XYZ file of C-alpha atoms in Angstrom:
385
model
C 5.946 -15.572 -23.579
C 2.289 -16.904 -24.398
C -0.670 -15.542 -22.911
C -1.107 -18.213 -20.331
C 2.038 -17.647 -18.837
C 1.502 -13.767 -18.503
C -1.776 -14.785 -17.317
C -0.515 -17.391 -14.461
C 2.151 -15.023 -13.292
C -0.200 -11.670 -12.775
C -3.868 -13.240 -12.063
C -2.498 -16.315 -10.050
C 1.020 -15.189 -8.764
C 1.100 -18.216 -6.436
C 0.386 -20.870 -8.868
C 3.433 -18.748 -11.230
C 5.790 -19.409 -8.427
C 4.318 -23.359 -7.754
C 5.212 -23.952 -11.013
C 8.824 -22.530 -10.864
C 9.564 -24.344 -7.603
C 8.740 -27.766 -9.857
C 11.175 -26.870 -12.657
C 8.724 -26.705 -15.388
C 10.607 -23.731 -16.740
C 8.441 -21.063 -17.758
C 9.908 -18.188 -18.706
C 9.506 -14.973 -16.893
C 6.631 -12.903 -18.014
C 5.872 -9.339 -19.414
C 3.469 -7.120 -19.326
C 0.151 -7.869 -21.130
C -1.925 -5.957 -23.537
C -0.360 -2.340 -23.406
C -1.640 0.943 -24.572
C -4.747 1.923 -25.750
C -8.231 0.670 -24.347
C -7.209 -3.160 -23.795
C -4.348 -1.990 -21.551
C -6.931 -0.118 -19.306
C -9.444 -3.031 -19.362
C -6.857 -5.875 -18.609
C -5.247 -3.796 -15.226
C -8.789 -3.941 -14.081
C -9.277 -7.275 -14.916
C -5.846 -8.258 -13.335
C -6.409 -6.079 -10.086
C -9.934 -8.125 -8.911
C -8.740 -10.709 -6.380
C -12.079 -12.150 -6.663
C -11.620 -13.966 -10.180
C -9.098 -16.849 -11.323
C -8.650 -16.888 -14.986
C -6.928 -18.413 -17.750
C -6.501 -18.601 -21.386
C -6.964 -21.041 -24.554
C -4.324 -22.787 -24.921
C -2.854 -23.240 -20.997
C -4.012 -26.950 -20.954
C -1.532 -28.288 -23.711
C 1.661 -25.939 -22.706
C 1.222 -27.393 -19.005
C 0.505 -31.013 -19.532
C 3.696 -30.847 -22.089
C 5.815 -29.537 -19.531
C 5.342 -31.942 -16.622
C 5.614 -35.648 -17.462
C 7.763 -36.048 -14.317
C 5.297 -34.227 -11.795
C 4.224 -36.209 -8.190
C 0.997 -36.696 -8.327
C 0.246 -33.625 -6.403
C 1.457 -31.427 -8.876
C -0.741 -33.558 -11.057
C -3.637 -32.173 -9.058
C -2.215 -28.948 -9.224
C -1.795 -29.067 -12.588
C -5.594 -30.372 -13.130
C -6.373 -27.373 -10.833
C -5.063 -25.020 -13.055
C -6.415 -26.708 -16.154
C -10.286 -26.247 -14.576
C -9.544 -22.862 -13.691
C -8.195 -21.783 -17.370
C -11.583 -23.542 -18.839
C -13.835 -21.567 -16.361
C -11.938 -18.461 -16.646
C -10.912 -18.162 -19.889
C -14.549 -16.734 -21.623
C -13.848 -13.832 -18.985
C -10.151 -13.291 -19.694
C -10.794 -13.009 -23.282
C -13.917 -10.628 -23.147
C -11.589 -8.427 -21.239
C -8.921 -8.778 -23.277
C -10.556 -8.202 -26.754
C -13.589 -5.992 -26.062
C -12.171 -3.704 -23.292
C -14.860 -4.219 -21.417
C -15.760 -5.714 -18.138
C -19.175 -7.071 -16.984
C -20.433 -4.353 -14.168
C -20.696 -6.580 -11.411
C -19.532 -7.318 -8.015
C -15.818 -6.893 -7.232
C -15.177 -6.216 -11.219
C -17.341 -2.753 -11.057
C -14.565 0.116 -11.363
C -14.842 2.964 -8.893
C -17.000 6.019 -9.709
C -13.887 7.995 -10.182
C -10.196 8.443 -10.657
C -8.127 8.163 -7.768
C -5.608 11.373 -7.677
C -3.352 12.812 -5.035
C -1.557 15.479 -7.183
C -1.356 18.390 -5.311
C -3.478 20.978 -6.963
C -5.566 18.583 -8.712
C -8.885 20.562 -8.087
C -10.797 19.722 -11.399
C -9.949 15.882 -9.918
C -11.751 16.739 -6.509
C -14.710 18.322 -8.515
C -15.176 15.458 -10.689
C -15.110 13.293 -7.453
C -17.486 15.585 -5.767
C -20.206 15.472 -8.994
C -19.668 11.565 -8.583
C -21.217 11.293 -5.121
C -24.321 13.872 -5.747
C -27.403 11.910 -6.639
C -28.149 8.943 -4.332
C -31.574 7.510 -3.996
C -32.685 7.509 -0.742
C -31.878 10.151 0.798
C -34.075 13.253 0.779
C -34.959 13.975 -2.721
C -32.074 11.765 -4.189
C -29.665 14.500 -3.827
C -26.928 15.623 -1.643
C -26.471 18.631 -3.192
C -28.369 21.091 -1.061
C -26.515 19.643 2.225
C -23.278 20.230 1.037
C -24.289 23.774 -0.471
C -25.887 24.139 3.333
C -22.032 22.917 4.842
C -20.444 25.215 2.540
C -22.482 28.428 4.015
C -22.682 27.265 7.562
C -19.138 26.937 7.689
C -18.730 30.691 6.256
C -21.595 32.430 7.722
C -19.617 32.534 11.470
C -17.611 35.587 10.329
C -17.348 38.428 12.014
C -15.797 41.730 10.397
C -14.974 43.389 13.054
C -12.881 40.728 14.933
C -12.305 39.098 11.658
C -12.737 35.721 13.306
C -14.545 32.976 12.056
C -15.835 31.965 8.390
C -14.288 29.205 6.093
C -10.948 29.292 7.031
C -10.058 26.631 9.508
C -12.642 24.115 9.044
C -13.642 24.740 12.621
C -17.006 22.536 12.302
C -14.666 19.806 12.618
C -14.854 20.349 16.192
C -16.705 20.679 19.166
C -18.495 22.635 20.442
C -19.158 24.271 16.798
C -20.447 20.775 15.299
C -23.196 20.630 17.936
C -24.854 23.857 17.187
C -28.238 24.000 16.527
C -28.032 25.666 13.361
C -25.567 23.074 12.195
C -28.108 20.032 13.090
C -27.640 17.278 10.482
C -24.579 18.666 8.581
C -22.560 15.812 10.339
C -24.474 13.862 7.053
C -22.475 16.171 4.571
C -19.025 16.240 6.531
C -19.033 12.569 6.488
C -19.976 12.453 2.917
C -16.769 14.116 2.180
C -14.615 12.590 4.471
C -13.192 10.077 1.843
C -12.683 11.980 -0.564
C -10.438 14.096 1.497
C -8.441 10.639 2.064
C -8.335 10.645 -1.572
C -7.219 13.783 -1.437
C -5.413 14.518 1.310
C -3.517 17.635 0.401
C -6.550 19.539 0.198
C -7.581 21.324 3.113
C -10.934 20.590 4.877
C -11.749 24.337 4.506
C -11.174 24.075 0.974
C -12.993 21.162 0.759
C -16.605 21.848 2.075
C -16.518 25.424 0.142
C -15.805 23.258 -3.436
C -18.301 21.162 -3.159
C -20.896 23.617 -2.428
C -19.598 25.513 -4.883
C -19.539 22.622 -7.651
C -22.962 21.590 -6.116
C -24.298 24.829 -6.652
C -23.449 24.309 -10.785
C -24.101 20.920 -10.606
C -27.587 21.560 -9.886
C -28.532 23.442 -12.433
C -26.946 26.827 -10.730
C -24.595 29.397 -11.909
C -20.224 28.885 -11.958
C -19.492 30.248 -8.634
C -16.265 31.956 -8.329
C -14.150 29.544 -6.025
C -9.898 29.298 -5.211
C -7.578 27.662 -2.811
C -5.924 28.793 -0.465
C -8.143 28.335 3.147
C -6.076 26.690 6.357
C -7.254 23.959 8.652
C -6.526 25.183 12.110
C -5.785 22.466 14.880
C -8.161 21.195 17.746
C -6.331 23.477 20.227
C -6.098 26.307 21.684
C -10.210 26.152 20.906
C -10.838 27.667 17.522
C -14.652 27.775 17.255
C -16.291 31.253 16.982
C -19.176 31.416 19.484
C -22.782 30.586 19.007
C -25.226 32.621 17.416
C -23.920 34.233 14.321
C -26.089 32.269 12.272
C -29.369 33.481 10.927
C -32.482 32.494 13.044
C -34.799 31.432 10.942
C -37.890 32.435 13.127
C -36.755 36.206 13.333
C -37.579 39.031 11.325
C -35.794 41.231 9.052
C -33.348 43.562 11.655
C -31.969 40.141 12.737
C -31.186 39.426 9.189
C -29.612 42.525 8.789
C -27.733 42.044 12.611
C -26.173 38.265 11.362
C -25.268 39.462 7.440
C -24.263 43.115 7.880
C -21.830 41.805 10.805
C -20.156 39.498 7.738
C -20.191 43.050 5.490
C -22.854 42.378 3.172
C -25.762 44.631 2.133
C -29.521 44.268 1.486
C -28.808 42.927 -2.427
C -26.526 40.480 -1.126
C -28.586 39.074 1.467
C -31.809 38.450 -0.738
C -29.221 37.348 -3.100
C -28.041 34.811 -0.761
C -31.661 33.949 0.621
C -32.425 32.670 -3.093
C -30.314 29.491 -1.861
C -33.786 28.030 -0.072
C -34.832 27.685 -3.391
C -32.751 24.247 -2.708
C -33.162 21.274 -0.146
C -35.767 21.481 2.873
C -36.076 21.281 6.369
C -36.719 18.601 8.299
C -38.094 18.604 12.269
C -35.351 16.116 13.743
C -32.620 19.261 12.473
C -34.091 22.807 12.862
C -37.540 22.044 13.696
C -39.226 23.126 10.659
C -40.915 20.720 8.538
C -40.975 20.646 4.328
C -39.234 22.124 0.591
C -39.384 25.830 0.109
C -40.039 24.374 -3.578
C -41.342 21.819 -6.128
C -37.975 21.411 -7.722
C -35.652 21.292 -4.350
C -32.790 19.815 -6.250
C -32.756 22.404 -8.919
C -31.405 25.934 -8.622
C -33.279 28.497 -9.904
C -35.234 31.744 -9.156
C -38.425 29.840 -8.275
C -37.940 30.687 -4.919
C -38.531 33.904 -5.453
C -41.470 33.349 -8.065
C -43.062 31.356 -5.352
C -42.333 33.959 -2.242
C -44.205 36.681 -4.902
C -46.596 34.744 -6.518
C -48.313 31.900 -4.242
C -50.776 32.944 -1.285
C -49.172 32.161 2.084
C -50.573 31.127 5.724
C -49.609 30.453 8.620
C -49.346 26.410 9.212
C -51.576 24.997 11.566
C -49.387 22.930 13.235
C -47.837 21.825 16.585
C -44.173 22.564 15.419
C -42.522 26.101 15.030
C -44.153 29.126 13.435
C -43.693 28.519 9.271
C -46.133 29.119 6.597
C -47.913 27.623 4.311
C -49.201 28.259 0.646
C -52.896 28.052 0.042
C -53.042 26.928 -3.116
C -51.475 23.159 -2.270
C -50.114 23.382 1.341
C -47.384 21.411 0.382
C -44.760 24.045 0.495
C -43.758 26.620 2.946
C -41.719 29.611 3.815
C -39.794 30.345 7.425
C -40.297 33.864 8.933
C -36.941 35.172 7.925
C -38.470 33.959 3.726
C -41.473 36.403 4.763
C -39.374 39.228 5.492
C -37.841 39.849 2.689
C -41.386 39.898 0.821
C -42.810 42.390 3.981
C -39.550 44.517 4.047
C -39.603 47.592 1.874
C -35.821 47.214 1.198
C -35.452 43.420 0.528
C -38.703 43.718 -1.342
C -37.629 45.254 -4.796
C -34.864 42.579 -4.871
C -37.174 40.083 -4.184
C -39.558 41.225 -7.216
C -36.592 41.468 -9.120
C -35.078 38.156 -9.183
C -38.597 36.687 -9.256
C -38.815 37.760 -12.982
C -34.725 37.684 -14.034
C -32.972 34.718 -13.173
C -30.150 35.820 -14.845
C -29.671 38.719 -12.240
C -30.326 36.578 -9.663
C -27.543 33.924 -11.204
C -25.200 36.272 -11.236
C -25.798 38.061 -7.832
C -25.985 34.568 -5.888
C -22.638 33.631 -7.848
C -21.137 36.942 -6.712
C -22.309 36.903 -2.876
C -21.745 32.858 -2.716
C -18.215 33.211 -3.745
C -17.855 36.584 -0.959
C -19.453 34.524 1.665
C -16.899 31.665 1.013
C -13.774 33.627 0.951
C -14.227 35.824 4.221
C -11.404 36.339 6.368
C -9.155 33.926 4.148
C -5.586 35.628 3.177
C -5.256 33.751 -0.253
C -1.423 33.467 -1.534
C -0.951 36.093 -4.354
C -0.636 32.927 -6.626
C -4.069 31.878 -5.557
C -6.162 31.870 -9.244
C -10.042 31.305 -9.771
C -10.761 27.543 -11.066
């Protein structure tokens, strides 16, 4: 068949069938343009409801074949006719260069829709697709989700062995209205279609990928991540109590009360700390105000270059007690970032990832992946991605 009539019967299926129910006897039509780049660029043109199209040579093969029309097919047929002249340039620029004009309803979506179960190189891709954003924060989403990813894991408890990752229990209440989970509603929503683009993977797998591809995506090190986590259901009430999250204007034994509860040890937790080197705070959430950083949508071990190096005060300020450094004010440290520095345990690790990154890298990558995977019983078949 010619182009125009695979163009009438997949751009403008209603016009296809007008013309069948007025005999003009157009043969059925077959698929258009197949393989290769063309194929890919001609679904997208065909799937935008938005445009009517239509090719060189429609006007001729329509008048020919209606001589015996009323006159409102005439009109119909005129309509058709102005539609294949105004159309046509776009048709053709899809059909031949494979490419479409980035605008409007003809922009393709950011990524690849997939529902294969196990697809998580798929999710990943979709997760590096929604990172950067201006607007919001420093034009990065990446520290919130890294932030959703730990808050979600740092409820365990060892001894109990409830809590942590598995079960996606920030999903609901009273666990999404902590205070230490103020503003992470921003990241769960953030993710929220891509789970309906994904729906066989769990919401406790979910939120520890993407901090775990956020983490590399920023500049970080591969964290260690796998499937395997549950979602548990609303009821009987599933949230682990209040309070097992660090407080960030305590000293160091509370650090050590909240991480050695979750099994870690004094490397691990200054490991972990080095995570502030990303995002900030902000007063309406935790009541602290400003970037631990220059560069709060990079990782790196500036944090701890900054923690050893810089001169800090306390703020002058009517919020919570933070600090300050001298030098431009413009950055500042909690009191559980202080005591690693005054701690004579934390300290040496502190000194030590200031001047090797690549220990730190590794270390964070190491504890991260821990953190994520507490209290989970993975299936034996359960591999590293």
């Amino acid at each position: 068949m010619s182009t125009a009539q695979a163009f009438l019967r997949y751009a403008a299926p209603a016009a296809w069938r007008g013309m069948q129910s007025q005999s003009i006897g157009m043969i059925n039509a077959g698929p258009i343009a197949r393989g290769g780049k063309s194929a890919v660029a001609t679904r997208a043109f065909f799937t935008s409801p938005a445009v009517a199209t239509g090719a060189a040579g429609t006007g001729p093969e329509v008048a020919a074949a209606a001589p015996a029309a009323s006159n409102n097919a005439g009109n119909w047929i005129r309509g058709v006719l102005a539609a294949g002249l105004v159309g046509g340039g776009l048709f053709s620029y899809a059909l031949f260069t494979s490419k479409l004009p980035q605008k409007g309803s003809l922009t393709p979506p950011p990524f690849v829709t997939s529902s294969k179960p196990g697809d998580y190189e798929a999710v990943k891709t979709a997760i590096r697709s929604i990172l950067d954003v201006e607007g919001y924060d420093d034009g990065s989403y990446g520290p919130v989700l890294v932030r959703l990813a730990w808050h979600a894991s740092g409820s365990y408890d060892a001894k109990t062995n409830t809590g942590g990752s598995n079960g996606a229990t920030m999903r609901f209440s009273p666990e999404c209205e902590f205070g230490a989970n103020a503003g992470l509603q921003v990241a769960r929503e953030l993710l929220e279609p891509l789970k309906k683009q994904f729906p066989w993977i769990t919401y406790a797998d979910l939120w520890t990928l993407a901090g775990a591809t956020a983490v590399e995506e920023m500049g970080g090190p591969p964290v260690p991540w796998r499937a395997g986590r549950e979602d548990k259901p609303p009821v009987p009430a599933p949230c682990p109590p209040d309070g097992r999250l660090p407080d960030a204007a305590q000293g160091a034994a509370h650090i050590r009360d909240i991480f050695y509860r979750m099994g870690f040890n004094d490397q691990e937790i200054v490991a972990l700390s080095g995570a502030h080197a990303l995002g900030r705070c902000h007063t309406t959430r935790s009541g602290f105000d400003g970037p631990w950083g220059n560069s709060p949508t990079t990782m790196s071990n500036m944090y701890f270059q900054d923690l050893v190096n810089r001169h800090w005060q306390k703020r002058t300020w009517k919020g919570p007690l933070q600090y300050e450094d001298k030098e431009s004010k413009a950055l500042m440290m909690l009191p559980t970032d202080m005591a690693l520095l005054w701690d004579k345990a934390f300290k040496p690790w502190v000194k030590l990832y200031a001047k090797d990154e690549e220990r730190f890298f590794k270390d964070f990558a190491s504890a991260f992946s821990k953190l994520m995977e507490l209290g989970v019983a993975f299936p034996l078949e359960a591999k590293y991605i």
